[in-house]
Amino acid sequence: MEQSNEVIQKKNLFSGIQPSGNITLGNYLGALRNFVLLHEQYNCLFCVVDLHALTLRQDPAALRRNSASLAALYIACGLDPEKNIIYCQSHVPEHAELGWILNCFTYMGELSRMTQFKDKSQKHADNINAGLFTYPVLMASDILLYQTHVVPVGADQKQHLEICRDIAGRFNSIYGDVFVIPEPYIPKTSARIMSLSDPTRKMSKSDAEDSYVAVLDAPDAIRRKFKRAVTDSEAEIRYDPENKPGVSNLLSILAAVKGTTPEEEASALSGLGYGALKEATAQAVVEALAPIQARYQEIIKDKDYLNAILKTNAEKAHAIAFRTLRKVYKKIGLYQI
Ligand code: ATP
Ligand code: LTN
């Protein structure tokens, strides 16, 4: 048989998580876990988007700690830092630089339609800053700098991906094919894990501690949080997100962790009480997180190793980002020397 010498070029994948608090089970099931599933098929960049975190007021010491912790967690989840570019956004200046240019190609009207902006400005009415408003533009710059084909995110980021595609398309239609138009990758199940204290709202790391399970929570904390999770006053384990959001959220988590469906879990537990559902969910989560937690503890102890990785990878990211930015500068007519 004739051998093909054709080298199949891998496509590019980019995603980011904000170091704005403890990484939650929602972040893990909606995003991180899919990074691990996808990373071998793509050239990947996984970013600690620390500049995005500044859109809400951060305690400087906590921001530093959370940034190192998130980088270590990427590795602990199984992303090899030799094969994937794991780095901090603020270490690569091109993100902010392209962000400025793209601000000039984004309309106030489209930004004011973003539901994340509306939600966050309601929650933080004392600090509705311009960064919160232009957040999606910086996110578009993250993605477009690396000629990204695929962006794995939770369902809450779909609208931001759409605006990114619109900005890229608008730019390309004026200057030619400068940017790859990215596609979102949103998991079918677990794309939107809900808060344990208010299952009608998304689980979020910047909310109160009892509303989320953190990936690094100790087993007894995980069990306690699930035990207190809000359900309803019936006693039937049934998957019905509309009418039974709390129970359905627990079933979704259990199914996502076990690789089954919420309906299958509901029928396996039918006839049992909510206590059994909570215990089964807590147990499955504790078991799934244990190996990640153990690996994390090894990595976070060795700051020299972690810093060396972040430095080398920021250089790799910079080399790619620099090429795209130069091209953009040239196309739009900035004087080059
Ligand atoms: P914050 O509360 O600080 O806004 P967050 O918890 O919403 O943070 P991000 O850093 O904004 O998390 O998101 C990181 C990734 O996790 C994104 O891909 C996002 O879509 C995903 N994600 C966040 N929350 C959930 C959730 N509850 N269910 C599924 N995916 C989620
Ligand atoms: N906006 C995202 C985090 C984020 C991101 C990105 C995700 C910033 N830049 C680029 C994917 C690709 C969030 O709030 N979850």
Coordinates of C-alpha atoms and ligand atoms in Angstrom, one line a residue:
M1 CA 0.0 0.0 0.0
E2 CA 1.2 3.5 -0.8
Q3 CA 2.4 5.5 2.2
S4 CA 1.1 9.0 2.6
N5 CA 3.8 11.5 3.5
E6 CA 1.2 14.1 4.3
V7 CA 1.6 15.5 7.8
I8 CA -1.8 16.2 9.3
Q9 CA -1.5 19.6 11.0
K10 CA -3.1 19.8 14.4
K11 CA -5.6 22.6 14.9
N12 CA -5.3 25.1 17.7
L13 CA -7.2 25.1 21.0
F14 CA -7.3 27.9 23.5
S15 CA -9.2 28.3 26.8
G16 CA -8.9 30.3 30.0
I17 CA -10.1 30.3 33.6
Q18 CA -10.0 33.4 35.9
P19 CA -7.9 33.1 39.1
S20 CA -10.7 34.9 40.9
G21 CA -11.3 32.4 43.7
N22 CA -11.3 28.7 44.4
I23 CA -11.8 26.6 41.2
T24 CA -15.2 25.0 41.5
L25 CA -16.8 21.7 40.5
G26 CA -18.6 23.8 37.8
N27 CA -15.3 24.9 36.3
Y28 CA -14.0 21.4 36.4
L29 CA -17.0 19.7 34.8
G30 CA -17.8 22.5 32.4
A31 CA -14.3 23.3 31.3
L32 CA -11.2 21.7 32.8
R33 CA -12.2 18.1 32.4
N34 CA -12.9 18.7 28.7
F35 CA -9.4 20.3 28.3
V36 CA -8.0 17.0 29.4
L37 CA -10.3 15.0 27.0
L38 CA -9.3 17.2 24.0
H39 CA -5.7 18.2 24.6
E40 CA -4.1 15.4 22.6
Q41 CA -5.9 16.3 19.4
Y42 CA -4.9 19.9 19.3
N43 CA -2.1 22.4 19.9
C44 CA -3.3 23.7 23.2
L45 CA -2.9 26.9 25.2
F46 CA -4.4 27.0 28.7
C47 CA -4.3 30.4 30.2
V48 CA -4.6 31.8 33.7
V49 CA -6.6 34.9 32.7
D50 CA -5.5 37.1 35.5
L51 CA -6.2 40.4 33.7
H52 CA -9.8 39.3 33.4
A53 CA -10.0 38.7 37.1
L54 CA -9.2 42.4 37.7
T55 CA -12.7 43.3 36.5
L56 CA -13.8 42.6 40.1
R57 CA -11.8 44.0 43.0
Q58 CA -9.2 41.4 44.0
D59 CA -7.1 41.1 47.1
P60 CA -3.5 41.2 45.7
A61 CA -2.2 38.4 47.9
A62 CA -5.2 36.2 47.1
L63 CA -4.8 36.9 43.4
R64 CA -1.2 35.9 43.4
R65 CA -2.0 32.7 45.4
N66 CA -5.0 31.8 43.1
S67 CA -2.9 32.3 40.0
A68 CA -0.2 29.9 41.0
S69 CA -2.8 27.5 42.3
L70 CA -4.8 27.5 39.0
A71 CA -1.6 26.9 37.0
A72 CA -0.8 23.9 39.3
L73 CA -4.3 22.7 39.0
Y74 CA -4.1 22.6 35.2
I75 CA -1.1 20.3 35.5
A76 CA -2.7 18.3 38.3
C77 CA -5.7 17.6 36.1
G78 CA -3.5 15.9 33.6
L79 CA -2.4 18.6 31.2
D80 CA 1.3 18.0 30.5
P81 CA 3.1 21.4 30.6
E82 CA 5.7 20.2 28.1
K83 CA 3.0 19.5 25.5
N84 CA 0.5 22.2 26.4
I85 CA 1.2 25.9 26.8
I86 CA 0.1 26.7 30.3
Y87 CA 0.8 30.3 31.2
C88 CA -0.5 33.6 32.8
Q89 CA -2.2 36.1 30.6
S90 CA -0.3 39.1 32.1
H91 CA 3.0 37.5 31.2
V92 CA 2.3 38.0 27.5
P93 CA 1.7 41.7 26.8
E94 CA 0.1 41.0 23.4
H95 CA -3.2 40.1 25.0
A96 CA -3.7 43.7 26.3
E97 CA -2.2 45.2 23.1
L98 CA -4.6 43.3 20.7
G99 CA -7.4 44.0 23.2
W100 CA -7.0 47.8 22.6
I101 CA -7.1 47.3 18.8
L102 CA -10.2 45.1 19.0
N103 CA -11.9 47.7 21.2
C104 CA -11.9 49.9 18.2
F105 CA -13.7 47.2 16.2
T106 CA -16.4 46.5 18.8
Y107 CA -19.6 48.4 19.3
M108 CA -21.1 49.6 22.5
G109 CA -24.4 48.2 21.5
E110 CA -23.2 44.6 21.2
L111 CA -21.3 44.8 24.5
S112 CA -24.3 46.1 26.3
R113 CA -26.3 43.0 25.3
M114 CA -23.9 40.6 27.2
T115 CA -25.7 38.8 30.0
Q116 CA -22.5 38.3 32.0
F117 CA -22.0 42.1 32.0
K118 CA -25.6 42.6 33.1
D119 CA -25.3 39.9 35.9
K120 CA -22.0 41.2 37.2
S121 CA -23.0 44.8 37.2
Q122 CA -26.1 43.9 39.2
K123 CA -24.1 41.9 41.7
H124 CA -21.4 44.6 41.9
A125 CA -23.3 47.8 41.6
D126 CA -20.6 49.7 43.4
N127 CA -17.9 48.8 40.8
I128 CA -19.3 48.8 37.3
N129 CA -16.0 49.6 35.6
A130 CA -15.1 49.9 32.0
G131 CA -13.1 46.7 32.1
L132 CA -16.2 44.7 33.1
F133 CA -17.9 46.2 30.0
T134 CA -15.0 45.4 27.6
Y135 CA -14.3 42.0 29.2
P136 CA -15.4 40.1 26.0
V137 CA -13.0 42.1 23.9
L138 CA -10.0 41.0 25.9
M139 CA -11.4 37.5 25.7
A140 CA -11.6 37.8 21.9
S141 CA -8.0 39.0 21.8
D142 CA -6.9 35.9 23.9
I143 CA -8.5 33.6 21.4
L144 CA -7.7 35.4 18.2
L145 CA -4.0 36.0 19.0
Y146 CA -3.4 32.2 18.7
Q147 CA -5.4 31.6 15.5
T148 CA -7.6 29.4 17.6
H149 CA -10.0 26.9 16.0
V150 CA -11.6 25.5 19.1
V151 CA -12.5 27.0 22.5
P152 CA -13.8 24.6 25.1
V153 CA -16.0 26.5 27.6
G154 CA -19.1 26.1 29.7
A155 CA -22.5 27.2 28.4
D156 CA -22.3 30.6 30.1
Q157 CA -19.5 31.7 27.7
K158 CA -21.4 31.0 24.5
Q159 CA -22.4 34.6 24.0
H160 CA -18.8 35.7 24.5
L161 CA -17.7 33.3 21.8
E162 CA -20.3 34.7 19.4
I163 CA -19.1 38.2 19.9
C164 CA -15.5 37.0 19.3
R165 CA -16.6 35.4 16.0
D166 CA -18.3 38.7 15.0
I167 CA -15.3 40.8 15.8
A168 CA -13.0 38.5 13.9
G169 CA -15.3 38.3 10.9
R170 CA -15.7 42.1 10.9
F171 CA -11.9 42.6 11.0
N172 CA -11.3 39.9 8.3
S173 CA -13.9 41.5 6.0
I174 CA -12.0 44.8 6.0
Y175 CA -8.3 43.5 6.0
G176 CA -8.4 40.0 4.5
D177 CA -8.1 36.7 6.3
V178 CA -6.1 37.8 9.4
F179 CA -7.9 35.7 12.1
V180 CA -9.1 32.1 12.2
I181 CA -12.8 32.2 13.2
P182 CA -13.1 30.0 16.3
E183 CA -15.8 27.4 17.2
P184 CA -17.0 26.9 20.8
Y185 CA -16.9 23.4 22.3
I186 CA -19.6 23.2 24.9
P187 CA -20.2 19.8 26.6
K188 CA -23.7 18.4 26.2
T189 CA -24.0 17.4 29.9
S190 CA -22.4 19.5 32.7
A191 CA -22.2 22.7 30.6
R192 CA -24.0 24.5 33.4
I193 CA -23.6 23.2 37.0
M194 CA -25.9 25.1 39.3
S195 CA -25.2 26.6 42.8
L196 CA -25.9 24.3 45.7
S197 CA -27.5 27.1 47.7
D198 CA -29.6 28.5 44.9
P199 CA -30.0 25.9 42.1
T200 CA -31.6 28.4 39.8
R201 CA -28.3 30.2 39.5
K202 CA -25.0 29.0 38.0
M203 CA -22.3 27.8 40.4
S204 CA -19.7 30.5 40.6
K205 CA -16.3 30.7 42.3
S206 CA -16.9 34.4 43.3
D207 CA -20.1 33.6 45.2
A208 CA -20.4 32.4 48.9
E209 CA -18.4 29.3 49.9
D210 CA -21.4 27.2 50.7
S211 CA -22.8 27.7 47.2
Y212 CA -20.0 25.7 45.5
V213 CA -17.8 22.7 45.9
A214 CA -14.2 23.5 45.2
V215 CA -12.0 21.1 43.4
L216 CA -9.5 21.3 46.3
D217 CA -12.1 21.0 49.1
A218 CA -11.4 18.2 51.6
P219 CA -13.7 15.1 51.5
D220 CA -15.6 16.1 54.7
A221 CA -16.2 19.6 53.3
I222 CA -17.5 18.1 50.1
R223 CA -19.8 15.8 52.0
R224 CA -21.1 18.6 54.2
K225 CA -21.8 20.9 51.3
F226 CA -23.8 18.3 49.4
K227 CA -25.7 17.4 52.6
R228 CA -26.8 21.1 52.9
A229 CA -27.6 21.4 49.2
V230 CA -31.0 23.0 48.5
T231 CA -33.5 20.5 47.0
D232 CA -37.3 20.7 47.3
S233 CA -40.2 19.7 49.6
E234 CA -41.2 16.6 47.6
A235 CA -39.5 13.2 48.1
E236 CA -39.2 12.0 44.5
I237 CA -35.8 11.6 42.7
R238 CA -36.7 12.7 39.2
Y239 CA -34.7 14.6 36.6
D240 CA -36.8 17.7 35.8
P241 CA -34.6 20.8 35.7
E242 CA -37.5 23.2 35.3
N243 CA -39.5 22.0 38.3
K244 CA -36.9 20.3 40.4
P245 CA -33.7 22.3 39.9
G246 CA -31.9 21.2 43.1
V247 CA -32.4 17.5 42.6
S248 CA -31.7 17.7 38.9
N249 CA -28.5 19.5 39.5
L250 CA -27.3 16.7 41.9
L251 CA -28.3 14.1 39.3
S252 CA -26.4 16.1 36.6
I253 CA -23.3 16.2 38.8
L254 CA -23.5 12.5 39.6
A255 CA -24.0 11.6 36.0
A256 CA -21.2 13.9 34.7
V257 CA -18.8 12.4 37.2
K258 CA -19.8 8.8 36.5
G259 CA -20.1 9.2 32.7
T260 CA -23.8 8.3 32.7
T261 CA -27.0 10.3 32.1
P262 CA -29.0 12.1 34.8
E263 CA -32.1 10.0 33.8
E264 CA -30.1 6.8 34.4
E265 CA -29.0 8.0 37.8
A266 CA -32.6 9.0 38.7
S267 CA -33.9 5.5 37.8
A268 CA -31.1 3.8 39.7
L269 CA -32.0 5.8 42.8
S270 CA -35.8 5.7 42.4
G271 CA -37.6 5.0 45.6
L272 CA -34.7 6.3 47.8
G273 CA -34.7 9.6 49.7
Y274 CA -32.7 12.8 48.9
G275 CA -30.2 11.8 51.6
A276 CA -29.1 8.8 49.4
L277 CA -28.8 11.0 46.3
K278 CA -26.7 13.5 48.2
E279 CA -24.4 10.8 49.6
A280 CA -24.0 9.1 46.3
T281 CA -23.1 12.4 44.6
A282 CA -20.7 13.4 47.4
Q283 CA -19.0 10.0 47.2
A284 CA -18.6 10.1 43.4
V285 CA -17.2 13.6 43.6
V286 CA -14.7 12.8 46.4
E287 CA -13.4 9.8 44.5
A288 CA -13.1 11.7 41.2
L289 CA -11.2 14.6 42.8
A290 CA -8.9 12.5 45.1
P291 CA -6.1 11.9 42.5
I292 CA -6.2 15.5 41.3
Q293 CA -5.9 16.8 44.8
A294 CA -2.9 14.4 45.6
R295 CA -1.0 15.5 42.4
Y296 CA -1.8 19.2 43.1
Q297 CA -0.2 19.0 46.6
E298 CA 3.0 17.7 45.0
I299 CA 3.1 20.5 42.4
I300 CA 2.2 23.4 44.5
K301 CA 5.0 22.6 47.0
D302 CA 7.6 23.0 44.2
K303 CA 7.3 26.7 43.3
D304 CA 10.6 26.7 41.4
Y305 CA 9.3 24.0 39.1
L306 CA 6.0 25.8 38.6
N307 CA 7.6 29.2 37.9
A308 CA 10.1 27.7 35.4
I309 CA 7.2 26.2 33.5
L310 CA 5.2 29.4 33.5
K311 CA 8.2 31.3 32.3
T312 CA 9.1 28.9 29.4
N313 CA 5.4 28.6 28.4
A314 CA 4.9 32.4 28.4
E315 CA 7.8 32.7 26.0
K316 CA 6.3 30.1 23.7
A317 CA 2.9 31.9 23.8
H318 CA 4.6 35.3 23.2
A319 CA 6.3 33.9 20.1
I320 CA 3.0 33.0 18.6
A321 CA 1.1 36.0 19.8
F322 CA 3.8 38.4 18.5
R323 CA 3.4 37.1 14.9
T324 CA -0.4 37.7 14.9
L325 CA 0.0 41.2 16.5
R326 CA 2.7 42.2 13.9
K327 CA 0.4 41.2 11.1
V328 CA -2.5 43.1 12.6
Y329 CA -0.4 46.3 13.1
K330 CA 0.8 46.0 9.5
K331 CA -2.7 45.5 8.1
I332 CA -4.3 48.4 9.9
G333 CA -1.6 50.8 9.0
L334 CA 0.5 51.3 12.1
Y335 CA 3.9 52.7 11.1
Q336 CA 6.4 49.8 11.4
I337 CA 10.2 50.4 11.8
Ligands
ATP1 P1 -16.4 34.0 38.4 O1 -17.4 33.6 39.5 O2 -15.1 34.6 39.0 O3 -17.0 34.8 37.3 P2 -16.6 31.4 37.2 O4 -16.7 30.4 38.3 O5 -17.9 31.8 36.5 O6 -15.9 32.7 37.8 P3 -14.7 31.5 35.0 O7 -13.3 31.6 35.4 O8 -15.4 32.7 34.6 O9 -15.6 30.9 36.3 O10 -14.9 30.3 34.0 C1 -13.9 29.3 33.7 C2 -14.6 28.2 32.9 O11 -15.5 27.5 33.7 C3 -15.4 28.8 31.7 O12 -15.2 27.9 30.6 C4 -16.8 28.7 32.2 O13 -17.7 28.6 31.1 C5 -16.8 27.4 33.0 N1 -17.8 27.5 34.0 C6 -17.9 28.4 35.0 N2 -18.9 28.1 35.8 C7 -19.5 27.0 35.4 C8 -20.6 26.2 35.8 N3 -21.3 26.5 36.8 N4 -20.9 25.1 35.1 C9 -20.2 24.8 34.0 N5 -19.2 25.5 33.5 C10 -18.8 26.6 34.2
LTN2 N1 -14.4 34.6 30.0 C1 -14.1 33.4 30.5 C2 -12.7 33.2 30.8 C3 -11.9 33.5 29.6 C4 -11.8 32.6 28.5 C5 -10.9 33.3 27.6 C6 -12.3 31.4 28.1 C7 -11.1 34.6 29.4 N2 -10.5 34.4 28.1 C8 -10.6 32.8 26.3 C9 -12.0 30.9 26.9 C10 -11.2 31.5 26.0 C11 -15.0 33.2 31.7 O1 -15.4 34.1 32.3 N3 -15.3 32.0 32.0

